[in-house]
XYZ file of C-alpha atoms in Angstrom:
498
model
C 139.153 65.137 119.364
C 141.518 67.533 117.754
C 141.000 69.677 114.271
C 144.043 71.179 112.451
C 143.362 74.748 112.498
C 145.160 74.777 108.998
C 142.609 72.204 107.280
C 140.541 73.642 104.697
C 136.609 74.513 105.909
C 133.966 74.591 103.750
C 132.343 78.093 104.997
C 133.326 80.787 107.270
C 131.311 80.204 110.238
C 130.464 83.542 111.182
C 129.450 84.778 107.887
C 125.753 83.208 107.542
C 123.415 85.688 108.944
C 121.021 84.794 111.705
C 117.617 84.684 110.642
C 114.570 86.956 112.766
C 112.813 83.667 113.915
C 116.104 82.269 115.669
C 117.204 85.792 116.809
C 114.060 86.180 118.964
C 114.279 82.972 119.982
C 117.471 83.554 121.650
C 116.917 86.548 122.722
C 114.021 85.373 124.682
C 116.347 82.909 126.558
C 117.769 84.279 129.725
C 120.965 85.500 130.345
C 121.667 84.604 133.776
C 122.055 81.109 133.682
C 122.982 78.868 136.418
C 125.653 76.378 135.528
C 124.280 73.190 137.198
C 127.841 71.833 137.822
C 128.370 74.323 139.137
C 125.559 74.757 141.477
C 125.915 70.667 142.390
C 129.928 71.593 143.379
C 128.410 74.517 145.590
C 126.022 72.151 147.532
C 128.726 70.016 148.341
C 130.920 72.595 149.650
C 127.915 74.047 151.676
C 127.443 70.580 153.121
C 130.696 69.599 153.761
C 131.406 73.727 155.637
C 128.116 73.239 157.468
C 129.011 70.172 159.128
C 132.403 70.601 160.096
C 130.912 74.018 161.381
C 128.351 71.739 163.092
C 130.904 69.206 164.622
C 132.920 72.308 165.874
C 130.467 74.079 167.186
C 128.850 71.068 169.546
C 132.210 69.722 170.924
C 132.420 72.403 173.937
C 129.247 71.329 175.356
C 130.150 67.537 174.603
C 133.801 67.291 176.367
C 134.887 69.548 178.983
C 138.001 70.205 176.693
C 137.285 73.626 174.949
C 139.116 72.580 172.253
C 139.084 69.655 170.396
C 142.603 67.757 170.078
C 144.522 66.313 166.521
C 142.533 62.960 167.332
C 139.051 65.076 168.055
C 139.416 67.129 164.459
C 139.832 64.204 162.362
C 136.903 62.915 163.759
C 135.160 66.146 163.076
C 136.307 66.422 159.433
C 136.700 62.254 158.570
C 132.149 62.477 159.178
C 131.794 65.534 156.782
C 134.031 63.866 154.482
C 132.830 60.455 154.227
C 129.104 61.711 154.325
C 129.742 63.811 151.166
C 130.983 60.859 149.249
C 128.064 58.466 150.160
C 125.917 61.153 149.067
C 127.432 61.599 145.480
C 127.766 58.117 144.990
C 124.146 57.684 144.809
C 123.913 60.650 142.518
C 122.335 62.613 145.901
C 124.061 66.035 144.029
C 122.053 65.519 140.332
C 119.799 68.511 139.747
C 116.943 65.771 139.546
C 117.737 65.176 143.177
C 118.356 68.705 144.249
C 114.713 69.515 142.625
C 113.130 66.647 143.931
C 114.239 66.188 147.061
C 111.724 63.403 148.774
C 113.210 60.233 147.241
C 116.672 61.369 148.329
C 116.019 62.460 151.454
C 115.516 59.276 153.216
C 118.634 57.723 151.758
C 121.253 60.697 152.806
C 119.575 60.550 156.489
C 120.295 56.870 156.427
C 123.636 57.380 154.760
C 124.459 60.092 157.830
C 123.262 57.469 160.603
C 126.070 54.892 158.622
C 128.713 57.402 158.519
C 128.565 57.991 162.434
C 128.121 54.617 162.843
C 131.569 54.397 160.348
C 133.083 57.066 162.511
C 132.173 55.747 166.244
C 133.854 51.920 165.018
C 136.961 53.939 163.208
C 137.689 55.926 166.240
C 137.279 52.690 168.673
C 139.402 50.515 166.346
C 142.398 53.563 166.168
C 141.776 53.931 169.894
C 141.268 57.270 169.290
C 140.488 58.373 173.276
C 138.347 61.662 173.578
C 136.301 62.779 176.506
C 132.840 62.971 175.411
C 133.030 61.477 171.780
C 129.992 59.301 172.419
C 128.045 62.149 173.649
C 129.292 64.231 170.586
C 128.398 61.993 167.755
C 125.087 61.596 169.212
C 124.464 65.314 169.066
C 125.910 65.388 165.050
C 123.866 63.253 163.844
C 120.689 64.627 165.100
C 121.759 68.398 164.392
C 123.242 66.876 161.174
C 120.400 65.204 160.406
C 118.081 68.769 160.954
C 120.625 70.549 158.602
C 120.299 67.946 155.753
C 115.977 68.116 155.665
C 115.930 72.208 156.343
C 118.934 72.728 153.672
C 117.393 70.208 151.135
C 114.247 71.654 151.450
C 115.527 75.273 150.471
C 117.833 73.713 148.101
C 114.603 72.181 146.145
C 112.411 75.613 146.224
C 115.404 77.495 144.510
C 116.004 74.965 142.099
C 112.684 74.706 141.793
C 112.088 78.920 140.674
C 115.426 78.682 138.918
C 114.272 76.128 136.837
C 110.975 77.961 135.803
C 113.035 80.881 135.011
C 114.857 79.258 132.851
C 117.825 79.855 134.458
C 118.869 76.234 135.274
C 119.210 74.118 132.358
C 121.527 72.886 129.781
C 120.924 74.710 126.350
C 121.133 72.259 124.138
C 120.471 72.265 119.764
C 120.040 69.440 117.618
C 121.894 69.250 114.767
C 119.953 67.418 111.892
C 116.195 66.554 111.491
C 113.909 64.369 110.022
C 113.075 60.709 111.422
C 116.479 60.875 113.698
C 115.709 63.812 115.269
C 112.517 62.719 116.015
C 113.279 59.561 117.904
C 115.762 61.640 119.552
C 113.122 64.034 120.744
C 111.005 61.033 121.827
C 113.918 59.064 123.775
C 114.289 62.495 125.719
C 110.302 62.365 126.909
C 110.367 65.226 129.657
C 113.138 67.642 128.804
C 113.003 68.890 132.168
C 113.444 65.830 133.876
C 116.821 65.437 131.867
C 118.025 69.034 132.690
C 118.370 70.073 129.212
C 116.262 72.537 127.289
C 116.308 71.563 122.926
C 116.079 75.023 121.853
C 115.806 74.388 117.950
C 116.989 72.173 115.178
C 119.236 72.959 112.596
C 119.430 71.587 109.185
C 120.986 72.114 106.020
C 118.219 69.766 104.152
C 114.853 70.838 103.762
C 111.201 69.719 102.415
C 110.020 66.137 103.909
C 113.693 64.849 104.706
C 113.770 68.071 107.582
C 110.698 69.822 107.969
C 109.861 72.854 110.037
C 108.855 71.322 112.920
C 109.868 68.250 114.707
C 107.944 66.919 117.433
C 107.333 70.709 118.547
C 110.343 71.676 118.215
C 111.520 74.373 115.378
C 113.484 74.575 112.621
C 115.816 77.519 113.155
C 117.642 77.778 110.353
C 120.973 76.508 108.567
C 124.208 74.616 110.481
C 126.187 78.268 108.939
C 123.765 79.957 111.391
C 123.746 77.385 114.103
C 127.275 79.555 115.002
C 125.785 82.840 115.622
C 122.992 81.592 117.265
C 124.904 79.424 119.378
C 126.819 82.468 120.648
C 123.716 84.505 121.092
C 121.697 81.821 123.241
C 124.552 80.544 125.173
C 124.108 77.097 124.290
C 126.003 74.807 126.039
C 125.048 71.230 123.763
C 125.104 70.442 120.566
C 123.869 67.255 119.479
C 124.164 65.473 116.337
C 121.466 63.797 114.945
C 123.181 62.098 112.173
C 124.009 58.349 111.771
C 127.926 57.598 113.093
C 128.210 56.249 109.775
C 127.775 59.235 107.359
C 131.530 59.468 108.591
C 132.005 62.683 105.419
C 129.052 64.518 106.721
C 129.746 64.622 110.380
C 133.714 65.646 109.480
C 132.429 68.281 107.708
C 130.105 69.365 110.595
C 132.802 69.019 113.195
C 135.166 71.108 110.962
C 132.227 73.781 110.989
C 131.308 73.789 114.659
C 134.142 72.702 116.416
C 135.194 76.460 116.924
C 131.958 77.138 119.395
C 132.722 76.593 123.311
C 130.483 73.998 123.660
C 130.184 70.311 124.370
C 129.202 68.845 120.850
C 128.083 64.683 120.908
C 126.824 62.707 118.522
C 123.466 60.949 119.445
C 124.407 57.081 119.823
C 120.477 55.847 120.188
C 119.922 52.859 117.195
C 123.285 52.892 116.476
C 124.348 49.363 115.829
C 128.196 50.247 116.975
C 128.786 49.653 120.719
C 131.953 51.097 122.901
C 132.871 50.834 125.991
C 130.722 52.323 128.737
C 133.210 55.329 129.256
C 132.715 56.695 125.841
C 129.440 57.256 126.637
C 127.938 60.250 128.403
C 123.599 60.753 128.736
C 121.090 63.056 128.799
C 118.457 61.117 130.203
C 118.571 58.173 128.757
C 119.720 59.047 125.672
C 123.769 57.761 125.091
C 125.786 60.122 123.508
C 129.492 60.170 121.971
C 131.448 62.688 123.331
C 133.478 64.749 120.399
C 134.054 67.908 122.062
C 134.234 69.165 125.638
C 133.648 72.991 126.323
C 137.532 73.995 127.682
C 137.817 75.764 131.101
C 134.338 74.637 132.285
C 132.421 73.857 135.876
C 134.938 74.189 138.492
C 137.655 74.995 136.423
C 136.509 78.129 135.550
C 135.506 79.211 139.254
C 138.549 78.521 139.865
C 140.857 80.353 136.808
C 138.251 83.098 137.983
C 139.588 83.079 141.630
C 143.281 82.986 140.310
C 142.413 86.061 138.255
C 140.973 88.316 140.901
C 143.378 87.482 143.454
C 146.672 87.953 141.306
C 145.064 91.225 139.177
C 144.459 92.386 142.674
C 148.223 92.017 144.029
C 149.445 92.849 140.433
C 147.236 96.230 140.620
C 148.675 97.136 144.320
C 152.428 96.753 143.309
C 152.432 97.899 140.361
C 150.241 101.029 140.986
C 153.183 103.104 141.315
C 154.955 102.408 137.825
C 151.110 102.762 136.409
C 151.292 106.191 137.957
C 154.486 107.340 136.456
C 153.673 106.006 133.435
C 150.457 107.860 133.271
C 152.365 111.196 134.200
C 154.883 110.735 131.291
C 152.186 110.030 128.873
C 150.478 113.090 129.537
C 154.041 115.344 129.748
C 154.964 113.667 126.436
C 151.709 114.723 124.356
C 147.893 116.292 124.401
C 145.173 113.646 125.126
C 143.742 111.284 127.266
C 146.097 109.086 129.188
C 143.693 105.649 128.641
C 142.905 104.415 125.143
C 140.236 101.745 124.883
C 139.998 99.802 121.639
C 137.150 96.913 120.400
C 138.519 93.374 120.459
C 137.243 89.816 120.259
C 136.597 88.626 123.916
C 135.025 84.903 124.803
C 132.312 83.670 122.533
C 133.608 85.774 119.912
C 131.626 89.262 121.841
C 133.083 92.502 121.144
C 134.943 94.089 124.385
C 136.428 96.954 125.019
C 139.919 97.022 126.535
C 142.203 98.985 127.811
C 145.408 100.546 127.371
C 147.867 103.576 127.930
C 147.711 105.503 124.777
C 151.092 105.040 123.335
C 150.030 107.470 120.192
C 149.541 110.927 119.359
C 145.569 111.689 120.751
C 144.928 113.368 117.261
C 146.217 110.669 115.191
C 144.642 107.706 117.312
C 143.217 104.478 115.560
C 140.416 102.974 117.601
C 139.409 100.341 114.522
C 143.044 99.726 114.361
C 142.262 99.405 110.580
C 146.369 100.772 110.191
C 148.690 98.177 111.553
C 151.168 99.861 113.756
C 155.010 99.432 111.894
C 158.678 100.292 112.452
C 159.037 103.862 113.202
C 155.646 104.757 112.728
C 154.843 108.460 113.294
C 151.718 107.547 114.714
C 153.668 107.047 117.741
C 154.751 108.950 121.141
C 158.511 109.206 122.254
C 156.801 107.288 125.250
C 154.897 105.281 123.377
C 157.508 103.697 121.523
C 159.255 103.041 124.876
C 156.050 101.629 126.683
C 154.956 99.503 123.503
C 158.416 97.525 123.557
C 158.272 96.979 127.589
C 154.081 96.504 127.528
C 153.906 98.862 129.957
C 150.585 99.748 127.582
C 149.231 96.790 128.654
C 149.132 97.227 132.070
C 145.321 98.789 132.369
C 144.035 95.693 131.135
C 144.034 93.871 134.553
C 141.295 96.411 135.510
C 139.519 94.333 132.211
C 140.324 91.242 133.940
C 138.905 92.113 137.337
C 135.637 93.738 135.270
C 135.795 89.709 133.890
C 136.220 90.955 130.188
C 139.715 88.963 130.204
C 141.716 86.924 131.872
C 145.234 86.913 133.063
C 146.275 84.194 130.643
C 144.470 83.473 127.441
C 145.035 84.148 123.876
C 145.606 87.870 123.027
C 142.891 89.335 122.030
C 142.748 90.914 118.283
C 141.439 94.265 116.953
C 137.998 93.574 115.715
C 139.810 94.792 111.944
C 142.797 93.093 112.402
C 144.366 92.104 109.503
C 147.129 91.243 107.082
C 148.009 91.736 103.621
C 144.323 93.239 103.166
C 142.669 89.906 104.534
C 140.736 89.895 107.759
C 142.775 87.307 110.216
C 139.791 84.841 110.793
C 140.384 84.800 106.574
C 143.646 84.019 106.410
C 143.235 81.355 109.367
C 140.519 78.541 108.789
C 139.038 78.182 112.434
C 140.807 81.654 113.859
C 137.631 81.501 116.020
C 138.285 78.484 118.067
C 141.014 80.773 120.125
C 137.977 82.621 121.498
C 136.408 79.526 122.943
C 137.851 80.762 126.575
C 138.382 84.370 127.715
C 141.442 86.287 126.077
C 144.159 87.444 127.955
C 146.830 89.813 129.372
C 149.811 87.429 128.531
C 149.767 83.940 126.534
C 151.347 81.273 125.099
C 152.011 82.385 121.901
C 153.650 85.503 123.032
C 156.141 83.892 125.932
C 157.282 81.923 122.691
C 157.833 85.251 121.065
C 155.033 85.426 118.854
C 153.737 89.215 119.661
C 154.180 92.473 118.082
C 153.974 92.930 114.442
C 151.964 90.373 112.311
C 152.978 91.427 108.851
C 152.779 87.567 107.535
C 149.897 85.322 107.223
C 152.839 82.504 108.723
C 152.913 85.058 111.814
C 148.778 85.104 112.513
C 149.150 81.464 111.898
C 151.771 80.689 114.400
C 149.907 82.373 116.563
C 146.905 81.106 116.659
C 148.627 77.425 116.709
C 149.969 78.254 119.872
C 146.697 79.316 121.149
C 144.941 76.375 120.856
C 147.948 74.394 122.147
C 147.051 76.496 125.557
C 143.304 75.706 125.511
C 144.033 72.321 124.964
C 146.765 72.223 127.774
C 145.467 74.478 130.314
C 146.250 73.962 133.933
C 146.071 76.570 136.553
C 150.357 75.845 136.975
C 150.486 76.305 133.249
C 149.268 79.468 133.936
C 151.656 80.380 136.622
C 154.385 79.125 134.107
C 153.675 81.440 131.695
C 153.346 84.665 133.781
C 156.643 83.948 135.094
C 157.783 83.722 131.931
C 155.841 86.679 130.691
C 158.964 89.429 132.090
C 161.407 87.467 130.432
C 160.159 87.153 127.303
C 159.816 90.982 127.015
C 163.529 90.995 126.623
C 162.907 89.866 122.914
C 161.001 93.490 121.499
C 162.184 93.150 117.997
C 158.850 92.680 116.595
C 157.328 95.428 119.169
C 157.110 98.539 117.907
């Protein structure tokens, strides 16, 4: 589902102010949370290692070849492989199975017997000859077969402390209260056994139609300060507890809400409407309608995070040499400190502090950048004009992106005080926030299209953040390749950096 960022909202969603109750609340939550997908992805990655390790290590003293042949390594990868599938297709990689490990168990050590079974009658029917493969598979199945009880078995204790820490759950909110909210809470049952933690309720109603308390859980305030709590707990759910019909109310939710980076669904249960099975998605047994899908999440962002260390890395190696000259001119050119750091909106709308070569005088400096930097500006060095135009200023911001305060590729990220014609930007753009739904970056979208420098306009901020959200929406880890490749070339167009 898409929102024009140029629609009209009916609030500012970061101006309510948080209430004490729902502060402590999420302050009592614990920051180190374990993602569960990505903890199931891990598992299967351990698994699938282990045995290949497994089949690898037992060939020598199976075949009096030392190493195993083409036809010999597809047989050691194709078990590995086809065990892994069986496994997730009957949901053996659920943190309900990873937790409670027993009923499982017995059905992945049956599913391991089949897949060497699969992998003895696949190797005879491709005549696949290899000295000692019968003597081989016999050993991987029973060392396999140790692996899968010992690792399960530590698997289920971690999950198991995890859990009690409260590091291993889906945050979830409801949004709405009263009767709905209550069968809600009682189609959930045991919270735990559905992986999710309900947190609070929020509710702009009050009195009997949403009281305090539902079905133990709290009333934590208003949907205005559902936003700032939602930052400050890390939630990763919202669900709606509103009927699909009350099609003006949930718009005007959505239009609200949709800015968080969180999965937001709308609770199907007694809903007389009925889709297709794919529009679904559960918690428990509860069916949901999925509206929104956190961007950049599970696997995705393991793996933008890989792709960031590795090319900051290699960027910070060759380019150490013009940082160094460039650090050298800046302090031959004028008094002061050769780094200037400078609050910005990061992910989740926190503050961060970047990075930068100070391209002004030291004196004269403007941390809140309250004074937008113009045409000639006297603010500015002879050097800094010069590294301002190429970005050389920018360059100290991969040491952000290694710290994990930014990304190579994201949306820019703003002075805290940015602003334009004496109007904060999140004022001037209705859902500016949404662009802070994944980590900022070094380059972007909007500024490969030529949208960076100056933003004297409103039209300018608004372009901007248009092009933005056309990135979250499109990312890809080649998109992001795309557009650092691009990223030299578009410095060739400095008219509007200054």
């Amino acid at each position: 589902m898409t929102i024009d960022p140029n629609q009209s909202l009916e609030a500012s969603p970061h101006r309510a102010s948080l209430n004490q109750h729902a502060r402590e609340v999420a302050a009592a939550l614990s920051k180190e949370a374990i993602s569960p997908r990505l903890l199931a992805g891990a598992v299967q990655a351990i698994e699938a290692i282990a045995l290949i390790l497994i089949g690898l290590a037992f060939w020598p003293s199976a075949s009096s070849a030392a190493v195993p042949g083409l036809s010999e390594l597809l047989l050691v990868v194709a078990a590995p492989l086809i065990a892994i599938f069986g496994i997730r297709s009957i949901g053996g990689y659920s943190i309900g199975a990873l937790r409670d490990y027993l009923p499982v168990l017995s059905r992945i050590l049956i599913g391991w017997a089949l897949t060497i079974a699969i992998v003895a009658a696949g190797s005879f029917f491709f005549e696949l000859q290899s000295d000692g493969r019968r003597a081989w598979l016999g050993i991987m199945f029973l060392v396999g077969a140790t692996f899968f009880i010992l690792e399960r078995v530590t698997i289920a204790a971690l999950v198991h402390r995890w859990t009690g820490q409260g590091r291993l759950e889906r945050r979830a909110v409801i949004v709405g209260g009263g009767e709905l909210a209550a069968e809600l809470l009682e189609a959930l049952g045991d919270q735990g056994r559905a992986d999710v933690r309900i947190c609070g309720l929020f509710d702009d109603r009050g009195g009997d139609r949403s009281p305090d308390e539902v079905a133990g859980v709290p009333k934590l305030g208003t949907v205005a300060e559902l936003v700032e709590f939602a930052r400050l707990a890390r939630i990763d759910l919202l669900i709606v507890a509103l009927p699909m019909s009350a099609e003006n109310r949930v718009l005007q939710l959505l239009k609200r809400l949709w800015v968080l980076p969180v999965d937001i669904r709308i609770s199907a249960l007694g809903s007389k409407l009925r889709f297709t099975p794919r529009s679904y998605s559960y918690v428990g047994p509860v069916p949901l309608v999925d509206l929104f899908d956190r961007p950049i999440a599970g696997w995705d962002s393991l793996l933008k995070r890989t792709f960031d260390i590795v090319i900051a890395t290699l960027a910070l190696i060759v380019l150490s040499p013009v940082m160094l000259l460039t650090a050298i001119a800046i302090r031959l050119d004028s008094p002061g400190p050769v780094l200037f750091r400078q609050k910005r909106y990061g992910f989740n709308n926190e503050v961060i502090e970047v990075f930068k070569f100070r391209s002004m005088y030291h004196h004269m400096s403007d941390p809140a950048a309250k004074v937008a930097v113009t045409k000639g500006d006297a603010l500015v060095t002879r050097i800094g004009r010069f590294i301002r135009r190429t970005s050389l200023d920018e360059l100290p911001q991969l040491v952000n992106v290694l710290r994990g305060e930014l990304s190579l590729v994201g949306p820019r990220p703003h002075a805290v005080n940015a602003h334009t014609e004496d109007r904060l930007w999140d004022e001037v753009v209705d859902g500016y926030f949404a662009r802070h739904k994944v980590k900022p970056g070094v380059t972007g979208w909007a500024q490969i299209n030529g949208w960076r420098g100056e933003v004297d306009t409103p039209e300018k901020i608004r372009r901007r953040v248009e092009f933005d959200l056309q990135y979250i929406e499109r990312w890809s880890v080649p998109f992001d390749l795309y557009i650092l490749m691009m990223t030299p070339f578009s410095l060739i167009n400095s008219e509007n950096a200054y």
